[in-house]
Amino acid sequence: MTTILVTGGAGFIGANFVRFLLANRPDCRVINADVLTYSGNLENLTSIESDPRYRFVKADICDAAAMEPLVEEADAVVHMAAESHVDRSILDSEPFIRTNVLGTQVMLDVVRKAPGKPRRFLYVSTDEVYGSLPLEDKSLLFTEETPITANSPYAASKASGDLLVGAYHHTFGMDTVTTRCSNNFGPYQFPEKVIPLFVANLIEGKKVPLYGDGLNVRDWLHVDDHCEAILTVLEKGTAGEVYNVGGNNERSNIELTHSILGLMGFGEEMIEPVKDRLGHDRRYAIDATKIARELGWHPTRSAWPGALAETVRWYQDNTEWWQRVRTGAYRDYYEQQYGRAASA
Ligand SMILES: NC(=O)c1ccc[n+]([C@@H]2O[C@H](COP(=O)([O-])OP(=O)(O)OC[C@H]3O[C@@H](n4cnc5c(N)ncnc54)[C@H](O)[C@@H]3O)[C@@H](O)[C@H]2O)c1
C-alpha cells in the first residue's frame, strides 16, 4: 500500500482528486488533511468516506506539529490546500499569504525534515502565476519558461509558494514536482466560482453577473483531466520539473455565459454587466506540450460543449448540494459526522 497525504482534499479539486485516486489506484491509501475553511466541504466526499483506505484529519497546514505525524505516515504529499478565490484576495490578501505562502513553507519543511525515506512533494500551482497574455495574438501561450508575473494577490501568493518549491529542490535536493494548471470546471466547485454561480443563479431566477466587457479569456479543463495530470506527474514526473496542464480550450467569459444561458434555455436578458474585477487578467492560455511529450498525458474529458453541458447538468441535478453551501448548512456536516470522534 502506498499512502498519499493530500492537503486541501475537502475543496473542489481536492475532493475530486481523492475520489479519483481511490478509484484508480486500488493499492493507495489517502489521508486528507484539511482545516475546512469556507470552501472545505466534507459533503463533497460522502461517496468514499467509509472506504477503509480513506481518512480525514481536520488540520491546518500552517501547524507543523499537526502535519508531522501525517507526513511521516505518507509516502508522498500532494499539496493543494490554498485560499483559491482571486476576488477574495482583492478584498483581503492576508489569509492568502498565510496559507499559500507560509503554509507551503511549513509543508516543505515538514516533508524535508521527516525521518525515513525521502518523500515526493507535488505542488498544485496555477497558470495565474504567469500573468496575462494579450487578446490580440492567439499564437502566444504560457510555457514552463514564461517568466512568473503574478498580477493578483492570489496569483502572487501561489507564485511565492511555487518559487519556494523550486528553491527547496535546488537548495536541499528535495524531490519536488509542480503542476501549473488552467481554470478547472466540474462537480463540487464552490458556488461562488463562475460556472456553479451562474447555474445556481439561473435556477433561482436571478441574473448572472458578467465582469466588464466579458472578453477575458480562460483555458477550461475538466477537473478529472486535472486529477489525472496530477497523478501522472506524481508517478512519472522528473524531480525539480514544472508541468503545465491545460485543456487547449480557450473561451471568453461572454462565450461561456452564452453557452450556459443556451444550455439552460435563457436569453441575453439574464446577463447583468458589472464593474470589472480590479487588475483583471485579459487572457490565460496554456501550452501543455511538455506533459504530453514527456509523460503522455492528454486531456480527454474537457471537450466543449459536451463537458460543459455535463457539468451544468450536475449542478441542475444536485441543487441540494449547492443550496446547503449557500445557506451554510454544509458546515454542520463535520459536527454530525466527526464531532463526537473529534472531541473524544
Ligand atoms: N480551481 C481552479 O481552477 C484551479 C486551477 C489551477 C490551480 N488551482 C489550485 O488547486 C488547488 C485547489 O483549488 P480549489 O479550486 O479546489 O480550491 P478550494 O477553495 O475549493 O479548496 C481549497 C481547500 O483547501 C483547504 N484549506 C484552505 N486553507 C487551509 C489550511 N490553512 N490548512 C488546511 N486546509 C486548508 C480548504 O478548506 C479547502 O478544502 C489550489 O492550490 C489552487 O490554487 C485551482
Short mmCIF file of C-alpha atoms and ligand atoms in Angstrom, two decimals:
data_model
loop_
_atom_site.label_atom_id
_atom_site.label_comp_id
_atom_site.label_asym_id
_atom_site.label_seq_id
_atom_site.Cartn_x
_atom_site.Cartn_y
_atom_site.Cartn_z
CA MET A 1 0.00 0.00 0.00
CA THR A 2 1.17 3.50 -0.88
CA THR A 3 -0.04 6.31 1.36
CA ILE A 4 -0.66 9.72 -0.19
CA LEU A 5 -1.19 12.76 2.02
CA VAL A 6 -3.47 15.24 0.22
CA THR A 7 -3.77 18.72 1.69
CA GLY A 8 -6.98 20.61 0.94
CA GLY A 9 -8.81 17.42 -0.02
CA ALA A 10 -12.22 18.75 1.02
CA GLY A 11 -12.19 21.51 -1.60
CA PHE A 12 -13.27 21.34 -5.22
CA ILE A 13 -10.17 19.83 -6.87
CA GLY A 14 -9.08 18.07 -3.68
CA ALA A 15 -12.32 16.11 -3.29
CA ASN A 16 -12.32 15.15 -6.95
CA PHE A 17 -8.67 14.11 -6.65
CA VAL A 18 -9.24 11.99 -3.53
CA ARG A 19 -12.09 10.16 -5.29
CA PHE A 20 -10.00 9.81 -8.47
CA LEU A 21 -7.07 8.33 -6.56
CA LEU A 22 -9.18 5.80 -4.64
CA ALA A 23 -11.00 4.76 -7.82
CA ASN A 24 -7.89 4.41 -9.97
CA ARG A 25 -5.24 3.14 -7.55
CA PRO A 26 -6.59 0.20 -5.50
CA ASP A 27 -3.23 -0.06 -3.71
CA CYS A 28 -3.42 3.53 -2.41
CA ARG A 29 -4.42 4.88 0.97
CA VAL A 30 -5.32 8.56 1.23
CA ILE A 31 -5.01 10.90 4.20
CA ASN A 32 -6.95 14.10 3.59
CA ALA A 33 -5.68 16.97 5.77
CA ASP A 34 -7.97 19.97 5.54
CA VAL A 35 -8.77 22.72 8.03
CA LEU A 36 -12.23 23.25 6.48
CA THR A 37 -12.28 26.93 5.60
CA TYR A 38 -15.47 28.24 3.97
CA SER A 39 -14.61 26.26 0.77
CA GLY A 40 -13.81 22.96 2.51
CA ASN A 41 -16.92 20.78 2.37
CA LEU A 42 -16.94 17.19 3.58
CA GLU A 43 -20.22 16.65 1.76
CA ASN A 44 -18.01 16.54 -1.37
CA LEU A 45 -16.67 13.22 -0.11
CA THR A 46 -19.68 11.32 1.22
CA SER A 47 -19.40 8.68 -1.53
CA ILE A 48 -15.99 7.49 -0.24
CA GLU A 49 -15.96 8.48 3.43
CA SER A 50 -16.45 4.90 4.63
CA ASP A 51 -13.73 3.48 2.35
CA PRO A 52 -11.17 1.89 4.73
CA ARG A 53 -8.38 3.33 2.55
CA TYR A 54 -9.51 6.90 3.28
CA ARG A 55 -9.00 9.03 6.38
CA PHE A 56 -9.94 12.64 7.06
CA VAL A 57 -7.94 14.75 9.51
CA LYS A 58 -9.03 18.28 10.36
CA ALA A 59 -5.73 20.14 10.44
CA ASP A 60 -4.12 23.40 9.37
CA ILE A 61 -1.14 23.21 7.00
CA CYS A 62 0.42 26.12 8.90
CA ASP A 63 0.58 23.92 12.02
CA ALA A 64 3.83 21.96 11.67
CA ALA A 65 3.15 19.81 14.75
CA ALA A 66 -0.16 18.66 13.29
CA MET A 67 1.39 17.93 9.89
CA GLU A 68 4.46 16.00 11.10
CA PRO A 69 2.78 12.66 12.02
CA LEU A 70 0.70 12.77 8.84
CA VAL A 71 3.75 13.34 6.65
CA GLU A 72 5.65 10.59 8.48
CA GLU A 73 2.85 8.17 7.65
CA ALA A 74 2.87 9.16 3.98
CA ASP A 75 4.96 8.04 1.02
CA ALA A 76 4.21 11.23 -0.94
CA VAL A 77 2.45 14.56 -0.46
CA VAL A 78 0.07 16.28 -2.88
CA HIS A 79 -0.16 19.84 -1.60
CA MET A 80 -3.20 21.73 -2.83
CA ALA A 81 -4.64 23.37 0.30
CA ALA A 82 -4.97 27.05 -0.53
CA GLU A 83 -7.05 30.15 -0.45
CA SER A 84 -8.20 30.00 -4.04
CA HIS A 85 -10.53 32.86 -4.97
CA VAL A 86 -9.00 35.90 -6.72
CA ASP A 87 -11.90 38.18 -5.71
CA ARG A 88 -11.42 37.34 -2.05
CA SER A 89 -7.68 38.07 -2.36
CA ILE A 90 -8.54 41.55 -3.61
CA LEU A 91 -10.75 42.17 -0.58
CA ASP A 92 -8.20 40.79 1.91
CA SER A 93 -4.87 39.22 0.97
CA GLU A 94 -3.79 38.25 4.49
CA PRO A 95 -5.24 34.69 4.54
CA PHE A 96 -3.68 34.13 1.10
CA ILE A 97 -0.19 34.98 2.34
CA ARG A 98 -0.69 32.89 5.46
CA THR A 99 -1.96 29.72 3.79
CA ASN A 100 -0.47 29.85 0.30
CA VAL A 101 2.99 31.16 1.26
CA LEU A 102 3.62 30.32 4.92
CA GLY A 103 1.55 27.12 4.72
CA THR A 104 3.58 25.93 1.74
CA GLN A 105 6.84 26.73 3.55
CA VAL A 106 5.63 24.75 6.60
CA MET A 107 4.69 21.78 4.40
CA LEU A 108 8.06 21.88 2.61
CA ASP A 109 9.99 21.97 5.88
CA VAL A 110 7.93 19.19 7.45
CA VAL A 111 8.46 16.96 4.41
CA ARG A 112 12.17 17.84 4.18
CA LYS A 113 12.81 17.01 7.85
CA ALA A 114 10.60 13.94 8.11
CA PRO A 115 12.58 10.86 9.19
CA GLY A 116 13.00 7.85 6.95
CA LYS A 117 12.87 7.75 3.18
CA PRO A 118 12.64 10.96 1.08
CA ARG A 119 9.06 11.76 0.07
CA ARG A 120 7.94 13.24 -3.22
CA PHE A 121 6.23 16.64 -2.82
CA LEU A 122 3.80 17.70 -5.54
CA TYR A 123 2.69 21.34 -5.53
CA VAL A 124 -0.56 22.18 -7.30
CA SER A 125 0.18 25.60 -8.77
CA THR A 126 -1.76 27.62 -11.32
CA ASP A 127 -1.41 29.25 -14.74
CA GLU A 128 -2.17 32.55 -12.99
CA VAL A 129 1.50 32.73 -11.89
CA TYR A 130 2.36 33.65 -15.49
CA GLY A 131 0.40 36.91 -15.51
CA SER A 132 -1.67 37.79 -18.56
CA LEU A 133 -1.46 37.34 -22.34
CA PRO A 134 -2.79 39.82 -24.93
CA LEU A 135 -6.11 39.04 -26.60
CA GLU A 136 -4.80 40.10 -29.99
CA ASP A 137 -2.11 37.46 -30.57
CA LYS A 138 -3.59 33.97 -30.16
CA SER A 139 -0.25 32.36 -31.01
CA LEU A 140 1.15 33.42 -27.61
CA LEU A 141 0.84 30.72 -24.94
CA PHE A 142 2.28 30.21 -21.45
CA THR A 143 5.14 27.71 -21.48
CA GLU A 144 7.06 26.47 -18.43
CA GLU A 145 9.74 29.03 -19.37
CA THR A 146 7.37 32.02 -19.29
CA PRO A 147 8.58 34.34 -16.50
CA ILE A 148 6.49 34.46 -13.32
CA THR A 149 4.48 37.71 -13.39
CA ALA A 150 1.68 37.28 -10.92
CA ASN A 151 -0.87 40.09 -11.10
CA SER A 152 -3.42 39.45 -8.32
CA PRO A 153 -2.68 38.91 -4.62
CA TYR A 154 -3.94 35.31 -5.13
CA ALA A 155 -1.55 34.74 -8.03
CA ALA A 156 1.33 36.38 -6.13
CA SER A 157 0.74 34.09 -3.14
CA LYS A 158 0.59 30.98 -5.36
CA ALA A 159 3.71 32.16 -7.22
CA SER A 160 5.54 32.59 -3.91
CA GLY A 161 4.68 29.01 -2.95
CA ASP A 162 5.71 27.86 -6.41
CA LEU A 163 9.10 29.62 -6.14
CA LEU A 164 9.66 28.16 -2.67
CA VAL A 165 9.09 24.66 -4.06
CA GLY A 166 11.72 25.29 -6.77
CA ALA A 167 14.09 26.71 -4.17
CA TYR A 168 13.72 23.69 -1.87
CA HIS A 169 14.53 21.38 -4.77
CA HIS A 170 17.56 23.45 -5.75
CA THR A 171 18.87 24.06 -2.23
CA PHE A 172 18.06 20.82 -0.42
CA GLY A 173 17.68 18.41 -3.32
CA MET A 174 14.08 17.74 -2.32
CA ASP A 175 12.07 15.54 -4.67
CA THR A 176 9.56 18.16 -5.79
CA VAL A 177 7.30 18.39 -8.84
CA THR A 178 4.93 21.22 -9.76
CA THR A 179 1.82 21.40 -11.92
CA ARG A 180 0.58 24.73 -13.28
CA CYS A 181 -2.98 24.26 -14.40
CA SER A 182 -5.59 26.38 -16.13
CA ASN A 183 -9.19 27.03 -14.96
CA ASN A 184 -11.00 23.88 -13.81
CA PHE A 185 -14.66 23.03 -14.16
CA GLY A 186 -16.71 20.07 -12.95
CA PRO A 187 -18.79 18.90 -9.99
CA TYR A 188 -18.40 20.14 -6.39
CA GLN A 189 -16.96 23.57 -7.23
CA PHE A 190 -17.74 26.15 -4.56
CA PRO A 191 -20.75 28.08 -5.90
CA GLU A 192 -19.09 31.49 -5.80
CA LYS A 193 -16.99 30.47 -8.86
CA VAL A 194 -18.41 31.37 -12.24
CA ILE A 195 -19.97 28.15 -13.59
CA PRO A 196 -21.81 26.94 -10.44
CA LEU A 197 -22.66 30.55 -9.56
CA PHE A 198 -24.32 31.15 -12.92
CA VAL A 199 -26.24 27.86 -12.91
CA ALA A 200 -27.45 28.38 -9.33
CA ASN A 201 -28.48 31.99 -10.03
CA LEU A 202 -30.44 30.98 -13.13
CA ILE A 203 -32.22 28.18 -11.29
CA GLU A 204 -33.19 30.73 -8.62
CA GLY A 205 -34.42 33.17 -11.29
CA LYS A 206 -31.54 35.63 -10.71
CA LYS A 207 -29.39 37.29 -13.35
CA VAL A 208 -25.74 36.33 -13.89
CA PRO A 209 -23.09 38.99 -13.17
CA LEU A 210 -20.64 39.41 -16.05
CA TYR A 211 -17.41 41.32 -15.40
CA GLY A 212 -16.51 44.26 -17.65
CA ASP A 213 -16.73 43.66 -21.41
CA GLY A 214 -16.79 39.87 -20.93
CA LEU A 215 -13.87 39.41 -23.32
CA ASN A 216 -11.42 37.96 -20.77
CA VAL A 217 -10.30 34.53 -21.91
CA ARG A 218 -9.62 31.42 -19.83
CA ASP A 219 -8.49 27.93 -20.87
CA TRP A 220 -11.03 25.50 -19.36
CA LEU A 221 -10.08 22.00 -18.22
CA HIS A 222 -12.33 19.36 -16.69
CA VAL A 223 -11.30 18.67 -13.10
CA ASP A 224 -10.91 14.92 -13.78
CA ASP A 225 -8.37 15.72 -16.51
CA HIS A 226 -6.52 17.83 -13.93
CA CYS A 227 -6.69 14.98 -11.39
CA GLU A 228 -5.24 12.57 -13.95
CA ALA A 229 -2.47 15.06 -14.75
CA ILE A 230 -1.60 15.43 -11.05
CA LEU A 231 -1.42 11.66 -10.64
CA THR A 232 0.67 11.32 -13.82
CA VAL A 233 3.17 13.93 -12.63
CA LEU A 234 3.24 12.41 -9.14
CA GLU A 235 4.08 8.98 -10.57
CA LYS A 236 6.18 9.81 -13.62
CA GLY A 237 7.35 13.44 -13.37
CA THR A 238 11.05 14.30 -13.14
CA ALA A 239 12.18 15.75 -9.81
CA GLY A 240 12.53 19.54 -9.89
CA GLU A 241 10.39 19.92 -13.01
CA VAL A 242 7.31 22.05 -13.65
CA TYR A 243 4.50 20.77 -15.91
CA ASN A 244 1.86 22.99 -17.49
CA VAL A 245 -1.61 21.45 -17.58
CA GLY A 246 -4.29 22.85 -19.90
CA GLY A 247 -7.32 21.91 -21.94
CA ASN A 248 -6.46 23.69 -25.19
CA ASN A 249 -9.92 25.09 -24.69
CA GLU A 250 -9.87 28.91 -24.69
CA ARG A 251 -13.23 30.59 -24.09
CA SER A 252 -14.09 34.22 -23.39
CA ASN A 253 -16.31 34.88 -20.40
CA ILE A 254 -19.08 36.13 -22.69
CA GLU A 255 -18.87 32.93 -24.75
CA LEU A 256 -19.02 30.84 -21.56
CA THR A 257 -22.01 32.88 -20.36
CA HIS A 258 -23.89 32.45 -23.64
CA SER A 259 -23.20 28.70 -23.56
CA ILE A 260 -24.61 28.34 -20.03
CA LEU A 261 -27.63 30.50 -20.88
CA GLY A 262 -28.27 28.44 -24.02
CA LEU A 263 -27.91 25.11 -22.20
CA MET A 264 -30.43 26.26 -19.60
CA GLY A 265 -32.88 27.85 -22.04
CA PHE A 266 -32.33 31.50 -21.10
CA GLY A 267 -31.50 34.56 -23.21
CA GLU A 268 -29.27 37.66 -23.02
CA GLU A 269 -31.75 39.42 -20.72
CA MET A 270 -30.39 37.33 -17.83
CA ILE A 271 -26.92 38.93 -18.13
CA GLU A 272 -26.17 41.70 -15.66
CA PRO A 273 -22.97 43.57 -16.63
CA VAL A 274 -20.97 44.50 -13.52
CA LYS A 275 -17.89 46.65 -12.95
CA ASP A 276 -14.74 44.79 -13.96
CA ARG A 277 -12.57 42.98 -11.40
CA LEU A 278 -9.59 45.14 -10.34
CA GLY A 279 -6.49 44.24 -12.36
CA HIS A 280 -8.45 41.60 -14.28
CA ASP A 281 -6.03 39.49 -16.35
CA ARG A 282 -7.05 39.52 -20.01
CA ARG A 283 -6.12 36.09 -21.26
CA TYR A 284 -4.65 32.83 -19.96
CA ALA A 285 -3.63 30.12 -22.41
CA ILE A 286 -1.51 27.09 -21.66
CA ASP A 287 1.00 25.27 -23.83
CA ALA A 288 0.81 21.75 -22.37
CA THR A 289 3.12 20.03 -24.87
CA LYS A 290 5.76 19.16 -22.24
CA ILE A 291 3.46 16.94 -20.14
CA ALA A 292 2.10 15.37 -23.34
CA ARG A 293 5.52 14.70 -24.83
CA GLU A 294 7.35 13.60 -21.68
CA LEU A 295 4.61 11.91 -19.65
CA GLY A 296 1.97 11.03 -22.25
CA TRP A 297 -0.87 12.99 -20.60
CA HIS A 298 -3.62 14.47 -22.78
CA PRO A 299 -6.97 15.94 -21.75
CA THR A 300 -9.78 13.54 -22.67
CA ARG A 301 -12.76 14.84 -20.67
CA SER A 302 -12.76 18.57 -21.45
CA ALA A 303 -14.24 18.72 -24.96
CA TRP A 304 -16.66 21.62 -25.38
CA PRO A 305 -19.65 21.92 -25.32
CA GLY A 306 -20.34 18.34 -24.14
CA ALA A 307 -18.23 18.55 -20.99
CA LEU A 308 -19.72 21.93 -20.07
CA ALA A 309 -23.26 20.59 -20.63
CA GLU A 310 -22.50 17.64 -18.35
CA THR A 311 -21.23 19.97 -15.62
CA VAL A 312 -24.24 22.29 -15.91
CA ARG A 313 -26.48 19.23 -15.63
CA TRP A 314 -24.64 18.12 -12.49
CA TYR A 315 -25.47 21.42 -10.77
CA GLN A 316 -29.07 21.19 -12.04
CA ASP A 317 -29.34 17.63 -10.68
CA ASN A 318 -27.63 18.43 -7.37
CA THR A 319 -29.44 21.57 -6.23
CA GLU A 320 -29.44 20.35 -2.64
CA TRP A 321 -25.63 20.24 -2.62
CA TRP A 322 -25.17 23.90 -3.58
CA GLN A 323 -28.21 25.10 -1.65
CA ARG A 324 -26.66 23.66 1.52
CA VAL A 325 -23.48 25.56 0.69
CA ARG A 326 -25.38 28.78 0.06
CA THR A 327 -27.31 28.52 3.34
CA GLY A 328 -24.21 27.43 5.27
CA ALA A 329 -25.87 24.11 6.27
CA TYR A 330 -22.90 22.15 4.89
CA ARG A 331 -20.88 23.33 7.86
CA ASP A 332 -22.99 21.14 10.20
CA TYR A 333 -21.80 18.02 8.44
CA TYR A 334 -18.42 17.91 10.17
CA GLU A 335 -20.04 18.04 13.62
CA GLN A 336 -22.56 15.35 12.70
CA GLN A 337 -20.00 13.07 11.11
CA TYR A 338 -16.86 13.67 13.11
CA GLY A 339 -17.92 15.87 16.04
CA ARG A 340 -18.10 13.14 18.66
CA ALA A 341 -14.94 11.37 17.49
CA ALA A 342 -13.06 14.67 17.17
CA SER A 343 -13.89 15.78 20.69
CA ALA A 344 -13.31 12.33 22.25
N1 LIG B 1 -9.91 25.89 -9.27
C1 LIG B 1 -9.07 26.08 -10.29
O1 LIG B 1 -9.50 26.36 -11.42
C2 LIG B 1 -7.58 25.92 -10.09
C3 LIG B 1 -6.74 25.96 -11.21
C4 LIG B 1 -5.36 25.75 -11.03
C5 LIG B 1 -4.86 25.52 -9.76
N2 LIG B 1 -5.70 25.52 -8.70
C6 LIG B 1 -5.12 25.24 -7.36
O2 LIG B 1 -5.68 24.00 -6.93
C7 LIG B 1 -5.81 23.99 -5.52
C8 LIG B 1 -7.23 23.66 -5.13
O3 LIG B 1 -8.11 24.64 -5.67
P1 LIG B 1 -9.68 24.53 -5.45
O4 LIG B 1 -10.32 25.27 -6.56
O5 LIG B 1 -10.05 23.13 -5.19
O6 LIG B 1 -9.85 25.39 -4.11
P2 LIG B 1 -10.95 25.30 -2.99
O7 LIG B 1 -11.02 26.67 -2.38
O8 LIG B 1 -12.20 24.68 -3.47
O9 LIG B 1 -10.31 24.29 -1.92
C9 LIG B 1 -9.25 24.65 -1.06
C10 LIG B 1 -9.22 23.68 0.10
O10 LIG B 1 -8.09 24.00 0.94
C11 LIG B 1 -8.50 23.98 2.30
N3 LIG B 1 -7.63 24.87 3.06
C12 LIG B 1 -7.53 26.22 2.95
N4 LIG B 1 -6.66 26.70 3.85
C13 LIG B 1 -6.16 25.62 4.52
C14 LIG B 1 -5.21 25.46 5.58
N5 LIG B 1 -4.59 26.51 6.12
N6 LIG B 1 -4.96 24.21 6.03
C15 LIG B 1 -5.60 23.12 5.50
N7 LIG B 1 -6.52 23.22 4.53
C16 LIG B 1 -6.79 24.45 4.04
C17 LIG B 1 -9.94 24.45 2.26
O11 LIG B 1 -10.65 24.10 3.45
C18 LIG B 1 -10.46 23.77 1.01
O12 LIG B 1 -10.95 22.49 1.30
C19 LIG B 1 -5.33 25.35 -5.03
O13 LIG B 1 -3.99 25.22 -4.62
C20 LIG B 1 -5.44 26.23 -6.26
O14 LIG B 1 -4.52 27.29 -6.22
C21 LIG B 1 -7.05 25.71 -8.82
#
